[in-house]
Tab-separated table of C-alpha atoms in Angstrom:
chain	number	residue	atom	x	y	z
J	126	GLU	CA	87.459	79.264	118.362
J	127	PRO	CA	90.615	80.916	117.024
J	128	GLU	CA	90.180	84.510	116.000
J	129	VAL	CA	91.946	87.538	114.452
J	130	THR	CA	92.816	90.259	117.003
J	131	GLN	CA	93.730	93.727	116.393
J	132	THR	CA	95.152	96.661	118.483
J	133	PRO	CA	94.385	99.333	119.286
J	134	SER	CA	90.519	99.333	118.908
J	135	HIS	CA	90.652	103.042	118.338
J	136	GLN	CA	93.612	105.352	117.379
J	137	VAL	CA	93.463	109.043	117.291
J	138	THR	CA	96.388	110.899	115.606
J	139	GLN	CA	97.316	114.315	114.207
J	140	MET	CA	97.637	114.797	110.517
J	141	GLY	CA	101.090	114.139	109.300
J	142	GLN	CA	101.856	111.614	112.079
J	143	GLU	CA	102.915	108.006	111.587
J	144	VAL	CA	100.643	105.239	112.842
J	145	ILE	CA	101.095	101.557	113.188
J	146	LEU	CA	98.052	99.183	113.325
J	147	ARG	CA	98.662	95.802	114.720
J	148	CYS	CA	97.041	92.486	114.000
J	149	VAL	CA	97.576	88.859	115.178
J	150	PRO	CA	96.137	86.520	112.507
J	151	ILE	CA	94.862	83.141	113.268
J	152	SER	CA	97.942	81.055	114.108
J	153	ASN	CA	98.083	78.472	111.236
J	154	HIS	CA	96.834	80.926	108.446
J	155	LEU	CA	99.172	81.743	105.679
J	156	TYR	CA	97.541	84.645	103.878
J	157	PHE	CA	97.104	88.061	105.305
J	158	TYR	CA	95.216	91.084	104.297
J	159	TRP	CA	94.360	94.665	105.183
J	160	TYR	CA	91.180	96.314	104.211
J	161	ARG	CA	89.623	99.699	105.139
J	162	GLN	CA	86.072	100.910	105.544
J	163	ILE	CA	85.281	104.616	105.504
J	164	LEU	CA	82.235	105.174	107.471
J	165	GLY	CA	79.092	104.446	105.483
J	166	GLN	CA	81.052	103.049	102.498
J	167	LYS	CA	82.126	99.663	101.313
J	168	VAL	CA	85.017	97.470	102.490
J	169	GLU	CA	88.013	98.248	100.228
J	170	PHE	CA	90.908	95.941	99.666
J	171	LEU	CA	94.295	97.444	100.554
J	172	VAL	CA	96.870	94.599	100.424
J	173	SER	CA	97.435	90.966	100.494
J	174	PHE	CA	100.544	89.224	101.986
J	175	TYR	CA	101.822	85.604	101.532
J	176	ASN	CA	105.174	84.011	102.192
J	177	ASN	CA	106.632	87.283	103.603
J	178	GLU	CA	105.904	89.456	100.744
J	179	ILE	CA	103.167	91.616	99.288
J	180	SER	CA	101.264	89.535	96.701
J	181	GLU	CA	98.836	92.253	95.599
J	182	LYS	CA	98.036	95.865	96.487
J	183	SER	CA	95.358	98.329	95.427
J	184	GLU	CA	95.540	101.863	94.119
J	185	ILE	CA	94.875	103.094	97.622
J	186	PHE	CA	98.056	101.419	98.922
J	187	ASP	CA	100.582	104.063	97.898
J	188	ASP	CA	104.061	104.930	99.220
J	189	GLN	CA	102.642	106.118	102.461
J	190	PHE	CA	101.509	102.532	103.397
J	191	SER	CA	103.672	99.555	104.243
J	192	VAL	CA	103.161	96.140	105.811
J	193	GLU	CA	105.342	93.943	107.825
J	194	ARG	CA	105.307	90.631	109.518
J	195	PRO	CA	108.124	91.200	112.004
J	196	ASP	CA	108.039	88.182	114.250
J	197	GLY	CA	105.981	85.398	112.776
J	198	SER	CA	102.798	86.235	114.803
J	199	ASN	CA	102.127	89.992	114.270
J	200	PHE	CA	101.021	91.566	110.955
J	201	THR	CA	101.308	95.421	110.869
J	202	LEU	CA	100.004	98.188	108.818
J	203	LYS	CA	102.026	101.387	108.925
J	204	ILE	CA	100.815	104.823	107.588
J	205	ARG	CA	103.863	107.044	107.381
J	206	SER	CA	102.199	110.466	107.160
J	207	THR	CA	98.503	110.351	107.860
J	208	LYS	CA	95.901	112.527	105.967
J	209	LEU	CA	92.494	113.357	107.090
J	210	GLU	CA	91.124	111.066	104.444
J	211	ASP	CA	92.887	108.136	106.002
J	212	SER	CA	90.238	108.217	108.787
J	213	ALA	CA	88.415	104.937	108.514
J	214	MET	CA	88.114	101.473	110.150
J	215	TYR	CA	90.886	99.310	109.186
J	216	PHE	CA	90.319	95.627	109.246
J	217	CYS	CA	92.943	92.856	109.178
J	218	ALA	CA	92.004	89.498	107.692
J	219	SER	CA	93.717	86.077	107.560
J	220	SER	CA	93.108	82.952	105.511
J	221	LEU	CA	94.429	79.424	105.607
J	222	SER	CA	94.147	78.793	101.806
J	223	GLY	CA	93.693	82.244	100.233
J	224	ASN	CA	89.903	81.703	99.982
J	225	GLU	CA	87.787	82.164	103.094
J	226	GLN	CA	88.963	85.117	105.078
J	227	PHE	CA	88.358	85.823	108.731
J	228	PHE	CA	88.341	89.372	109.916
J	229	GLY	CA	89.525	91.051	113.061
J	230	PRO	CA	87.361	93.452	114.933
J	231	GLY	CA	89.068	96.433	113.450
J	232	THR	CA	90.924	99.648	114.357
J	233	ARG	CA	89.084	102.873	114.106
J	234	LEU	CA	91.602	105.518	112.945
J	235	THR	CA	90.743	109.071	113.363
J	236	VAL	CA	93.053	111.646	111.906
J	237	LEU	CA	92.521	115.337	113.226
D	90	ARG	CA	81.855	99.048	85.786
D	91	LYS	CA	82.110	98.160	89.401
D	92	GLU	CA	83.819	94.690	90.263
D	93	VAL	CA	80.878	93.760	92.556
D	94	GLU	CA	77.423	95.322	92.664
D	95	GLN	CA	74.678	94.909	95.057
D	96	ASP	CA	71.270	96.351	95.760
D	97	PRO	CA	71.746	98.582	98.842
D	98	GLY	CA	68.173	98.042	100.075
D	99	PRO	CA	67.014	98.322	102.759
D	100	PHE	CA	64.902	95.183	102.591
D	101	ASN	CA	62.318	95.338	105.243
D	102	VAL	CA	60.648	92.092	105.869
D	103	PRO	CA	58.511	90.440	108.692
D	104	GLU	CA	59.776	87.698	110.864
D	105	GLY	CA	59.417	84.363	109.180
D	106	ALA	CA	59.727	85.727	105.689
D	107	THR	CA	61.938	84.461	102.896
D	108	VAL	CA	64.205	87.119	101.407
D	109	ALA	CA	66.786	87.015	98.529
D	110	PHE	CA	69.585	89.179	97.660
D	111	ASN	CA	71.453	89.248	94.354
D	112	CYS	CA	75.058	90.368	93.630
D	113	THR	CA	76.556	90.787	90.281
D	114	TYR	CA	80.282	90.516	89.424
D	115	SER	CA	82.209	91.780	86.447
D	116	ASN	CA	85.271	89.462	86.327
D	117	SER	CA	84.212	86.230	84.458
D	118	ALA	CA	87.498	84.583	85.605
D	119	SER	CA	86.541	84.855	89.302
D	120	GLN	CA	86.307	81.357	90.910
D	121	SER	CA	85.504	82.135	94.519
D	122	PHE	CA	82.695	84.111	95.954
D	123	PHE	CA	81.595	84.815	99.624
D	124	TRP	CA	78.769	86.159	101.524
D	125	TYR	CA	79.561	87.906	104.756
D	126	ARG	CA	77.283	89.704	107.260
D	127	GLN	CA	78.204	92.913	108.894
D	128	ASP	CA	76.485	94.386	111.942
D	129	CYS	CA	76.730	98.127	112.553
D	130	ARG	CA	80.357	99.294	113.232
D	131	LYS	CA	81.485	95.651	113.424
D	132	GLU	CA	83.727	93.403	111.302
D	133	PRO	CA	82.436	91.289	108.350
D	134	LYS	CA	81.715	87.832	109.449
D	135	LEU	CA	81.872	85.014	106.938
D	136	LEU	CA	78.500	83.480	106.220
D	137	MET	CA	79.117	81.191	103.195
D	138	SER	CA	81.456	80.418	100.411
D	139	VAL	CA	80.332	79.727	96.989
D	140	TYR	CA	82.596	77.846	94.676
D	141	SER	CA	80.458	75.941	92.263
D	142	SER	CA	76.820	75.970	91.772
D	143	GLY	CA	75.768	76.626	95.247
D	144	ASN	CA	75.936	76.036	99.005
D	145	GLU	CA	73.331	75.547	101.757
D	146	ASP	CA	73.798	76.017	105.431
D	147	GLY	CA	70.520	75.723	107.493
D	148	ARG	CA	68.154	78.529	106.543
D	149	PHE	CA	70.791	80.062	104.227
D	150	THR	CA	71.316	79.053	100.571
D	151	ALA	CA	73.684	80.631	98.148
D	152	GLN	CA	73.627	80.096	94.422
D	153	LEU	CA	76.082	80.947	91.717
D	154	ASN	CA	74.984	81.639	88.190
D	155	ARG	CA	78.155	81.824	85.975
D	156	ALA	CA	76.319	82.492	82.797
D	157	SER	CA	74.729	85.758	84.113
D	158	GLN	CA	77.547	86.362	86.495
D	159	TYR	CA	75.557	86.762	89.724
D	160	ILE	CA	75.394	85.126	93.021
D	161	SER	CA	72.357	85.122	95.378
D	162	LEU	CA	71.661	84.558	98.975
D	163	LEU	CA	68.391	83.253	100.182
D	164	ILE	CA	67.268	83.458	103.799
D	165	ARG	CA	64.293	81.336	104.832
D	166	ASP	CA	62.250	81.837	107.964
D	167	SER	CA	63.896	85.229	108.842
D	168	LYS	CA	64.684	85.904	112.406
D	169	LEU	CA	65.002	89.447	114.153
D	170	SER	CA	68.810	88.492	114.521
D	171	ASP	CA	69.256	88.332	110.905
D	172	SER	CA	68.934	92.142	110.608
D	173	ALA	CA	72.311	93.209	109.301
D	174	THR	CA	74.142	94.225	106.113
D	175	TYR	CA	74.975	91.415	103.835
D	176	LEU	CA	78.166	91.859	101.863
D	177	CYS	CA	79.071	89.933	98.732
D	178	ALA	CA	82.746	89.376	97.864
D	179	ALA	CA	84.577	88.085	94.732
D	180	GLN	CA	88.112	87.433	94.005
D	181	GLY	CA	89.430	89.722	91.255
D	182	ARG	CA	91.511	89.052	88.090
D	183	ASN	CA	94.483	88.551	90.382
D	184	PHE	CA	93.380	85.779	92.849
D	185	ASN	CA	95.078	87.592	95.703
D	186	LYS	CA	92.764	90.584	95.451
D	187	PHE	CA	89.198	90.586	96.696
D	188	TYR	CA	86.300	93.026	95.934
D	189	PHE	CA	83.497	93.648	98.210
D	190	GLY	CA	80.140	95.028	97.226
D	191	SER	CA	78.595	97.937	99.156
D	192	GLY	CA	76.127	95.538	100.966
D	193	THR	CA	72.437	94.944	101.180
D	194	LYS	CA	70.823	96.080	104.443
D	195	LEU	CA	68.137	93.763	105.824
D	196	ASN	CA	65.696	94.756	108.528
D	197	VAL	CA	63.639	91.939	109.918
D	198	LYS	CA	60.617	93.314	111.865
D	199	PRO	CA	58.434	91.569	114.523
């Protein structure tokens, strides 16, 4: 069964550093998303991406964040200058139709 | 008001019991709703979609009540393996944005 994959599974970084989280969505899916989940809290929407552009973003997704689909298979989330409060699990999801979303296993980001 | 609200639980039930969770949503324009299960420190896994009045899949039944703006999930004949956190999700005013509830924790005991 096709699945969303994410790398790395765990990323540790120093405050102020840039990180890039990588995702490979399910191959025929057209809609892509990033979510984050701070430990013990709810899953929060960050951004949706369709047709090579951002379709919607949340208040969390400020200028420090960016997304790219550089090569038709990868979907990346970049955080330019990490803060302590960026520590969370980051989930990528993809969808064929923009409805049912399938999540990857997540990247645990720890900012020291 | 939060977009999606759930009772956090936990719901502690014996094996074989029937258990129901509710989830309320604030955007009356939402068309699509979803139930996910999330195991500890894992990703949400899609359980069911709810587009119209309801959906059934084996022991799981989801209902949508548009008038009262809530969806429910009923689990019959609970198994130990059903122990997880159940997340409700709804599309927001912009259909490219999704909101998740905080989840309802279910513990099924032998």
